[in-house]
Amino acid sequence: MPLIPEEPQIHESAQGPRATPASGRSVPTPRPVPGPRPAAPPRPGRPGAARPMPPAQRASRDQAAAKPGPSAPAAQRAASPATPQIQLIPASAEGALDAAEEAVDLLLESGRAPGEVLVITTGEPHPWAAHELSFGEAAYWAQHDAGDDVFYVDASAAQRAGSRPVVVVAANGGTAAAVAAALPLALGRAGTLLIVCGDPQQINSVLGTAA
């Protein structure tokens, strides 16, 4: 059955940044609801090579002050040991990656350890992934196996990624078939929470079939 956006039962006093849907109307980004966890130390940099700042360092409580306000609509499903909760963040293909980044920031601010988060992109690879792959696939996947930081992977290679408590999908382009294949895969990789940033109609049609 298609997932219908509704008001999530979120009681935090903070509201995250806003994602922009395909219609151009500003929609507040729903705040994920993970429980507090100790943050893992940031991954050390590679000697002699410039590396983009990892999300664990970028998401600082001192740099991102939370603002009070009402929570936004989100497609949610009651969580159970075998079924992760699903949150939908409406966004255009062009804005999906930014929306996913904001969701990751909120997760880290709420206490999620960076190593608990996997981000899957359906279109252009995340700049971090493209940069790390320039050092070779072995080094790139070694960081995934270390599990001490947020890991970004293209949907075409996500089958190789292991499960993590939280999976964020950025439907930032790619074919309809690629998106349709990525969402059920992401659902299977998510332990407790799946956040999908993209077109609500497309996402609901796919996840409604996969549910």
mmCIF file of N, CA and C in Angstrom, residues 90-194:
data_model
loop_
_atom_site.group_PDB
_atom_site.id
_atom_site.type_symbol
_atom_site.label_atom_id
_atom_site.label_comp_id
_atom_site.label_asym_id
_atom_site.label_seq_id
_atom_site.Cartn_x
_atom_site.Cartn_y
_atom_site.Cartn_z
ATOM 1 N N PRO A 90 10.536 15.026 0.828
ATOM 2 C CA PRO A 90 10.268 15.432 -0.560
ATOM 3 C C PRO A 90 11.376 16.339 -1.086
ATOM 4 N N ALA A 91 11.876 16.015 -2.269
ATOM 5 C CA ALA A 91 12.941 16.804 -2.880
ATOM 6 C C ALA A 91 12.989 16.509 -4.365
ATOM 7 N N SER A 92 13.421 17.488 -5.129
ATOM 8 C CA SER A 92 13.635 17.271 -6.554
ATOM 9 C C SER A 92 14.909 16.462 -6.740
ATOM 10 N N ALA A 93 15.118 15.950 -7.944
ATOM 11 C CA ALA A 93 16.352 15.213 -8.227
ATOM 12 C C ALA A 93 17.570 16.110 -7.997
ATOM 13 N N GLU A 94 17.418 17.390 -8.330
ATOM 14 C CA GLU A 94 18.535 18.324 -8.156
ATOM 15 C C GLU A 94 18.794 18.640 -6.688
ATOM 16 N N GLY A 95 17.766 18.570 -5.851
ATOM 17 C CA GLY A 95 17.931 18.922 -4.443
ATOM 18 C C GLY A 95 18.047 17.735 -3.510
ATOM 19 N N ALA A 96 17.958 16.513 -4.054
ATOM 20 C CA ALA A 96 17.942 15.322 -3.195
ATOM 21 C C ALA A 96 19.245 15.129 -2.442
ATOM 22 N N LEU A 97 20.375 15.405 -3.079
ATOM 23 C CA LEU A 97 21.656 15.200 -2.405
ATOM 24 C C LEU A 97 21.832 16.190 -1.255
ATOM 25 N N ASP A 98 21.422 17.440 -1.461
ATOM 26 C CA ASP A 98 21.494 18.424 -0.378
ATOM 27 C C ASP A 98 20.581 18.025 0.775
ATOM 28 N N ALA A 99 19.391 17.521 0.436
ATOM 29 C CA ALA A 99 18.460 17.082 1.477
ATOM 30 C C ALA A 99 19.040 15.914 2.267
ATOM 31 N N ALA A 100 19.723 15.008 1.569
ATOM 32 C CA ALA A 100 20.346 13.870 2.248
ATOM 33 C C ALA A 100 21.463 14.333 3.169
ATOM 34 N N GLU A 101 22.247 15.313 2.726
ATOM 35 C CA GLU A 101 23.314 15.856 3.560
ATOM 36 C C GLU A 101 22.746 16.474 4.832
ATOM 37 N N GLU A 102 21.641 17.202 4.691
ATOM 38 C CA GLU A 102 21.022 17.825 5.859
ATOM 39 C C GLU A 102 20.491 16.767 6.823
ATOM 40 N N ALA A 103 19.954 15.678 6.265
ATOM 41 C CA ALA A 103 19.465 14.592 7.107
ATOM 42 C C ALA A 103 20.620 13.954 7.877
ATOM 43 N N VAL A 104 21.756 13.781 7.209
ATOM 44 C CA VAL A 104 22.929 13.210 7.881
ATOM 45 C C VAL A 104 23.392 14.135 9.005
ATOM 46 N N ASP A 105 23.406 15.433 8.735
ATOM 47 C CA ASP A 105 23.797 16.396 9.774
ATOM 48 C C ASP A 105 22.898 16.259 11.006
ATOM 49 N N LEU A 106 21.592 16.148 10.785
ATOM 50 C CA LEU A 106 20.659 16.020 11.901
ATOM 51 C C LEU A 106 20.881 14.719 12.665
ATOM 52 N N LEU A 107 21.171 13.655 11.941
ATOM 53 C CA LEU A 107 21.443 12.373 12.599
ATOM 54 C C LEU A 107 22.658 12.481 13.517
ATOM 55 N N LEU A 108 23.716 13.102 13.020
ATOM 56 C CA LEU A 108 24.935 13.241 13.816
ATOM 57 C C LEU A 108 24.702 14.166 15.009
ATOM 58 N N GLU A 109 23.939 15.232 14.792
ATOM 59 C CA GLU A 109 23.659 16.153 15.888
ATOM 60 C C GLU A 109 22.821 15.488 16.975
ATOM 61 N N SER A 110 21.968 14.536 16.572
ATOM 62 C CA SER A 110 21.091 13.873 17.535
ATOM 63 C C SER A 110 21.816 12.794 18.331
ATOM 64 N N GLY A 111 23.062 12.497 17.964
ATOM 65 C CA GLY A 111 23.828 11.524 18.727
ATOM 66 C C GLY A 111 24.190 10.257 17.987
ATOM 67 N N ARG A 112 23.759 10.118 16.739
ATOM 68 C CA ARG A 112 24.142 8.948 15.967
ATOM 69 C C ARG A 112 25.642 8.959 15.699
ATOM 70 N N ALA A 113 26.263 7.799 15.830
ATOM 71 C CA ALA A 113 27.678 7.684 15.488
ATOM 72 C C ALA A 113 27.813 7.697 13.968
ATOM 73 N N PRO A 114 28.848 8.340 13.421
ATOM 74 C CA PRO A 114 29.013 8.393 11.958
ATOM 75 C C PRO A 114 29.024 7.011 11.311
ATOM 76 N N GLY A 115 29.606 6.040 11.989
ATOM 77 C CA GLY A 115 29.690 4.704 11.425
ATOM 78 C C GLY A 115 28.369 3.973 11.342
ATOM 79 N N GLU A 116 27.292 4.569 11.875
ATOM 80 C CA GLU A 116 25.979 3.941 11.821
ATOM 81 C C GLU A 116 25.190 4.351 10.588
ATOM 82 N N VAL A 117 25.766 5.236 9.755
ATOM 83 C CA VAL A 117 25.007 5.824 8.649
ATOM 84 C C VAL A 117 25.612 5.440 7.296
ATOM 85 N N LEU A 118 24.753 4.971 6.399
ATOM 86 C CA LEU A 118 25.118 4.667 5.014
ATOM 87 C C LEU A 118 24.282 5.559 4.111
ATOM 88 N N VAL A 119 24.910 6.202 3.128
ATOM 89 C CA VAL A 119 24.201 7.068 2.182
ATOM 90 C C VAL A 119 24.337 6.471 0.783
ATOM 91 N N ILE A 120 23.205 6.265 0.124
ATOM 92 C CA ILE A 120 23.186 5.704 -1.228
ATOM 93 C C ILE A 120 22.679 6.766 -2.195
ATOM 94 N N THR A 121 23.400 6.984 -3.297
ATOM 95 C CA THR A 121 22.977 7.936 -4.323
ATOM 96 C C THR A 121 22.576 7.168 -5.576
ATOM 97 N N THR A 122 21.508 7.630 -6.246
ATOM 98 C CA THR A 122 21.044 6.952 -7.460
ATOM 99 C C THR A 122 21.536 7.620 -8.730
ATOM 100 N N GLY A 123 21.979 8.876 -8.626
ATOM 101 C CA GLY A 123 22.463 9.606 -9.794
ATOM 102 C C GLY A 123 23.975 9.806 -9.710
ATOM 103 N N GLU A 124 24.394 11.072 -9.742
ATOM 104 C CA GLU A 124 25.817 11.376 -9.623
ATOM 105 C C GLU A 124 26.352 10.912 -8.269
ATOM 106 N N PRO A 125 27.550 10.332 -8.215
ATOM 107 C CA PRO A 125 28.120 9.920 -6.923
ATOM 108 C C PRO A 125 28.326 11.128 -6.012
ATOM 109 N N HIS A 126 28.276 10.895 -4.720
ATOM 110 C CA HIS A 126 28.589 11.960 -3.765
ATOM 111 C C HIS A 126 30.056 12.362 -3.959
ATOM 112 N N PRO A 127 30.386 13.661 -3.843
ATOM 113 C CA PRO A 127 31.778 14.095 -4.041
ATOM 114 C C PRO A 127 32.779 13.349 -3.161
ATOM 115 N N TRP A 128 32.372 13.002 -1.941
ATOM 116 C CA TRP A 128 33.284 12.254 -1.060
ATOM 117 C C TRP A 128 33.624 10.900 -1.668
ATOM 118 N N ALA A 129 32.599 10.206 -2.177
ATOM 119 C CA ALA A 129 32.827 8.889 -2.770
ATOM 120 C C ALA A 129 33.712 8.999 -4.001
ATOM 121 N N ALA A 130 33.450 9.994 -4.850
ATOM 122 C CA ALA A 130 34.260 10.173 -6.053
ATOM 123 C C ALA A 130 35.717 10.441 -5.682
ATOM 124 N N HIS A 131 35.926 11.246 -4.649
ATOM 125 C CA HIS A 131 37.290 11.565 -4.222
ATOM 126 C C HIS A 131 37.995 10.334 -3.674
ATOM 127 N N GLU A 132 37.321 9.593 -2.809
ATOM 128 C CA GLU A 132 37.951 8.419 -2.197
ATOM 129 C C GLU A 132 38.234 7.327 -3.218
ATOM 130 N N LEU A 133 37.360 7.189 -4.219
ATOM 131 C CA LEU A 133 37.589 6.181 -5.247
ATOM 132 C C LEU A 133 38.806 6.516 -6.109
ATOM 133 N N SER A 134 39.210 7.793 -6.101
ATOM 134 C CA SER A 134 40.405 8.170 -6.863
ATOM 135 C C SER A 134 41.655 7.530 -6.274
ATOM 136 N N PHE A 135 41.592 7.049 -5.029
ATOM 137 C CA PHE A 135 42.717 6.358 -4.402
ATOM 138 C C PHE A 135 42.657 4.849 -4.644
ATOM 139 N N GLY A 136 41.597 4.407 -5.337
ATOM 140 C CA GLY A 136 41.461 2.988 -5.621
ATOM 141 C C GLY A 136 40.317 2.357 -4.848
ATOM 142 N N GLU A 137 39.718 1.335 -5.445
ATOM 143 C CA GLU A 137 38.571 0.686 -4.808
ATOM 144 C C GLU A 137 38.940 -0.012 -3.513
ATOM 145 N N ALA A 138 40.154 -0.564 -3.436
ATOM 146 C CA ALA A 138 40.547 -1.285 -2.225
ATOM 147 C C ALA A 138 40.546 -0.343 -1.019
ATOM 148 N N ALA A 139 41.131 0.847 -1.190
ATOM 149 C CA ALA A 139 41.171 1.820 -0.095
ATOM 150 C C ALA A 139 39.772 2.332 0.230
ATOM 151 N N TYR A 140 38.961 2.519 -0.801
ATOM 152 C CA TYR A 140 37.594 3.005 -0.619
ATOM 153 C C TYR A 140 36.775 2.027 0.210
ATOM 154 N N TRP A 141 36.789 0.753 -0.163
ATOM 155 C CA TRP A 141 35.995 -0.244 0.562
ATOM 156 C C TRP A 141 36.591 -0.587 1.919
ATOM 157 N N ALA A 142 37.881 -0.343 2.089
ATOM 158 C CA ALA A 142 38.481 -0.551 3.408
ATOM 159 C C ALA A 142 37.871 0.412 4.419
ATOM 160 N N GLN A 143 37.524 1.616 3.969
ATOM 161 C CA GLN A 143 36.883 2.580 4.862
ATOM 162 C C GLN A 143 35.468 2.125 5.211
ATOM 163 N N HIS A 144 34.793 1.498 4.262
ATOM 164 C CA HIS A 144 33.474 0.932 4.564
ATOM 165 C C HIS A 144 33.595 -0.157 5.624
ATOM 166 N N ASP A 145 34.580 -1.032 5.450
ATOM 167 C CA ASP A 145 34.747 -2.146 6.383
ATOM 168 C C ASP A 145 35.159 -1.670 7.770
ATOM 169 N N ALA A 146 35.913 -0.547 7.833
ATOM 170 C CA ALA A 146 36.327 -0.001 9.132
ATOM 171 C C ALA A 146 35.103 0.455 9.932
ATOM 172 N N GLY A 147 34.094 0.980 9.232
ATOM 173 C CA GLY A 147 32.842 1.349 9.881
ATOM 174 C C GLY A 147 32.947 2.447 10.908
ATOM 175 N N ASP A 148 33.879 3.401 10.704
ATOM 176 C CA ASP A 148 34.025 4.463 11.699
ATOM 177 C C ASP A 148 33.595 5.831 11.178
ATOM 178 N N ASP A 149 32.967 5.877 9.998
ATOM 179 C CA ASP A 149 32.508 7.153 9.460
ATOM 180 C C ASP A 149 31.308 6.914 8.548
ATOM 181 N N VAL A 150 30.592 7.991 8.235
ATOM 182 C CA VAL A 150 29.514 7.909 7.263
ATOM 183 C C VAL A 150 30.112 7.408 5.951
ATOM 184 N N PHE A 151 29.415 6.461 5.300
ATOM 185 C CA PHE A 151 29.934 5.914 4.051
ATOM 186 C C PHE A 151 28.961 6.233 2.930
ATOM 187 N N TYR A 152 29.502 6.760 1.821
ATOM 188 C CA TYR A 152 28.701 7.133 0.664
ATOM 189 C C TYR A 152 28.988 6.161 -0.473
ATOM 190 N N VAL A 153 27.913 5.656 -1.100
ATOM 191 C CA VAL A 153 28.094 4.675 -2.162
ATOM 192 C C VAL A 153 27.057 4.902 -3.251
ATOM 193 N N ASP A 154 27.462 4.646 -4.492
ATOM 194 C CA ASP A 154 26.544 4.728 -5.616
ATOM 195 C C ASP A 154 25.618 3.516 -5.594
ATOM 196 N N ALA A 155 24.375 3.705 -6.057
ATOM 197 C CA ALA A 155 23.407 2.617 -6.032
ATOM 198 C C ALA A 155 23.889 1.392 -6.801
ATOM 199 N N SER A 156 24.684 1.616 -7.852
ATOM 200 C CA SER A 156 25.163 0.494 -8.661
ATOM 201 C C SER A 156 26.119 -0.403 -7.894
ATOM 202 N N ALA A 157 26.728 0.118 -6.823
ATOM 203 C CA ALA A 157 27.671 -0.666 -6.021
ATOM 204 C C ALA A 157 27.146 -0.945 -4.623
ATOM 205 N N ALA A 158 25.919 -0.508 -4.332
ATOM 206 C CA ALA A 158 25.392 -0.626 -2.971
ATOM 207 C C ALA A 158 25.169 -2.069 -2.539
ATOM 208 N N GLN A 159 25.061 -2.978 -3.507
ATOM 209 C CA GLN A 159 24.873 -4.384 -3.155
ATOM 210 C C GLN A 159 26.035 -4.885 -2.311
ATOM 211 N N ARG A 160 27.206 -4.284 -2.512
ATOM 212 C CA ARG A 160 28.405 -4.699 -1.778
ATOM 213 C C ARG A 160 28.438 -4.141 -0.358
ATOM 214 N N ALA A 161 27.677 -3.086 -0.115
ATOM 215 C CA ALA A 161 27.687 -2.450 1.201
ATOM 216 C C ALA A 161 26.937 -3.309 2.210
ATOM 217 N N GLY A 162 27.426 -3.291 3.445
ATOM 218 C CA GLY A 162 26.772 -4.039 4.507
ATOM 219 C C GLY A 162 25.656 -3.243 5.156
ATOM 220 N N SER A 163 24.954 -3.878 6.064
ATOM 221 C CA SER A 163 23.847 -3.228 6.766
ATOM 222 C C SER A 163 24.377 -2.215 7.786
ATOM 223 N N ARG A 164 23.605 -1.140 7.982
ATOM 224 C CA ARG A 164 23.892 -0.150 9.021
ATOM 225 C C ARG A 164 22.567 0.253 9.661
ATOM 226 N N PRO A 165 22.598 0.739 10.888
ATOM 227 C CA PRO A 165 21.340 1.112 11.542
ATOM 228 C C PRO A 165 20.515 2.111 10.751
ATOM 229 N N VAL A 166 21.178 3.078 10.101
ATOM 230 C CA VAL A 166 20.457 4.097 9.342
ATOM 231 C C VAL A 166 20.976 4.128 7.908
ATOM 232 N N VAL A 167 20.055 4.113 6.952
ATOM 233 C CA VAL A 167 20.405 4.259 5.536
ATOM 234 C C VAL A 167 19.659 5.473 5.000
ATOM 235 N N VAL A 168 20.389 6.349 4.307
ATOM 236 C CA VAL A 168 19.802 7.528 3.682
ATOM 237 C C VAL A 168 19.953 7.370 2.166
ATOM 238 N N VAL A 169 18.859 7.502 1.434
ATOM 239 C CA VAL A 169 18.888 7.402 -0.023
ATOM 240 C C VAL A 169 18.649 8.781 -0.610
ATOM 241 N N ALA A 170 19.545 9.202 -1.516
ATOM 242 C CA ALA A 170 19.357 10.436 -2.263
ATOM 243 C C ALA A 170 18.973 10.042 -3.683
ATOM 244 N N ALA A 171 17.696 10.204 -4.031
ATOM 245 C CA ALA A 171 17.236 9.909 -5.388
ATOM 246 C C ALA A 171 17.564 11.105 -6.260
ATOM 247 N N ASN A 172 18.853 11.268 -6.537
ATOM 248 C CA ASN A 172 19.356 12.465 -7.214
ATOM 249 C C ASN A 172 19.556 12.244 -8.706
ATOM 250 N N GLY A 173 18.714 11.438 -9.299
ATOM 251 C CA GLY A 173 18.814 11.185 -10.722
ATOM 252 C C GLY A 173 18.938 9.699 -11.001
ATOM 253 N N GLY A 174 19.472 9.382 -12.175
ATOM 254 C CA GLY A 174 19.547 7.994 -12.579
ATOM 255 C C GLY A 174 18.241 7.569 -13.234
ATOM 256 N N THR A 175 18.228 6.387 -13.784
ATOM 257 C CA THR A 175 17.029 5.895 -14.448
ATOM 258 C C THR A 175 15.971 5.496 -13.422
ATOM 259 N N ALA A 176 14.736 5.399 -13.900
ATOM 260 C CA ALA A 176 13.652 4.956 -13.012
ATOM 261 C C ALA A 176 13.932 3.555 -12.501
ATOM 262 N N ALA A 177 14.549 2.729 -13.347
ATOM 263 C CA ALA A 177 14.878 1.362 -12.940
ATOM 264 C C ALA A 177 15.930 1.364 -11.842
ATOM 265 N N ALA A 178 16.894 2.294 -11.926
ATOM 266 C CA ALA A 178 17.941 2.374 -10.907
ATOM 267 C C ALA A 178 17.354 2.768 -9.562
ATOM 268 N N VAL A 179 16.439 3.730 -9.568
ATOM 269 C CA VAL A 179 15.791 4.153 -8.325
ATOM 270 C C VAL A 179 14.936 3.017 -7.766
ATOM 271 N N ALA A 180 14.201 2.349 -8.652
ATOM 272 C CA ALA A 180 13.330 1.256 -8.225
ATOM 273 C C ALA A 180 14.125 0.114 -7.610
ATOM 274 N N ALA A 181 15.351 -0.104 -8.107
ATOM 275 C CA ALA A 181 16.189 -1.173 -7.556
ATOM 276 C C ALA A 181 16.873 -0.731 -6.266
ATOM 277 N N ALA A 182 17.211 0.560 -6.165
ATOM 278 C CA ALA A 182 17.954 1.053 -5.006
ATOM 279 C C ALA A 182 17.116 1.076 -3.738
ATOM 280 N N LEU A 183 15.836 1.393 -3.850
ATOM 281 C CA LEU A 183 15.015 1.549 -2.652
ATOM 282 C C LEU A 183 14.795 0.236 -1.893
ATOM 283 N N PRO A 184 14.406 -0.853 -2.556
ATOM 284 C CA PRO A 184 14.289 -2.113 -1.814
ATOM 285 C C PRO A 184 15.623 -2.565 -1.232
ATOM 286 N N LEU A 185 16.719 -2.319 -1.957
ATOM 287 C CA LEU A 185 18.039 -2.670 -1.443
ATOM 288 C C LEU A 185 18.343 -1.882 -0.180
ATOM 289 N N ALA A 186 18.063 -0.570 -0.213
ATOM 290 C CA ALA A 186 18.298 0.272 0.953
ATOM 291 C C ALA A 186 17.437 -0.172 2.134
ATOM 292 N N LEU A 187 16.203 -0.558 1.848
ATOM 293 C CA LEU A 187 15.308 -1.022 2.904
ATOM 294 C C LEU A 187 15.872 -2.271 3.579
ATOM 295 N N GLY A 188 16.481 -3.132 2.775
ATOM 296 C CA GLY A 188 17.082 -4.339 3.335
ATOM 297 C C GLY A 188 18.355 -4.079 4.114
ATOM 298 N N ARG A 189 19.044 -2.970 3.800
ATOM 299 C CA ARG A 189 20.286 -2.644 4.494
ATOM 300 C C ARG A 189 20.048 -1.853 5.776
ATOM 301 N N ALA A 190 18.879 -1.219 5.904
ATOM 302 C CA ALA A 190 18.600 -0.355 7.066
ATOM 303 C C ALA A 190 18.189 -1.189 8.261
ATOM 304 N N GLY A 191 18.862 -0.960 9.398
ATOM 305 C CA GLY A 191 18.519 -1.696 10.600
ATOM 306 C C GLY A 191 17.305 -1.141 11.314
ATOM 307 N N THR A 192 17.270 0.178 11.536
ATOM 308 C CA THR A 192 16.164 0.779 12.280
ATOM 309 C C THR A 192 15.496 1.942 11.557
ATOM 310 N N LEU A 193 16.199 2.607 10.634
ATOM 311 C CA LEU A 193 15.650 3.807 10.016
ATOM 312 C C LEU A 193 16.121 3.937 8.568
ATOM 313 N N LEU A 194 15.153 4.171 7.667
ATOM 314 C CA LEU A 194 15.443 4.460 6.265
ATOM 315 C C LEU A 194 14.905 5.839 5.953
#
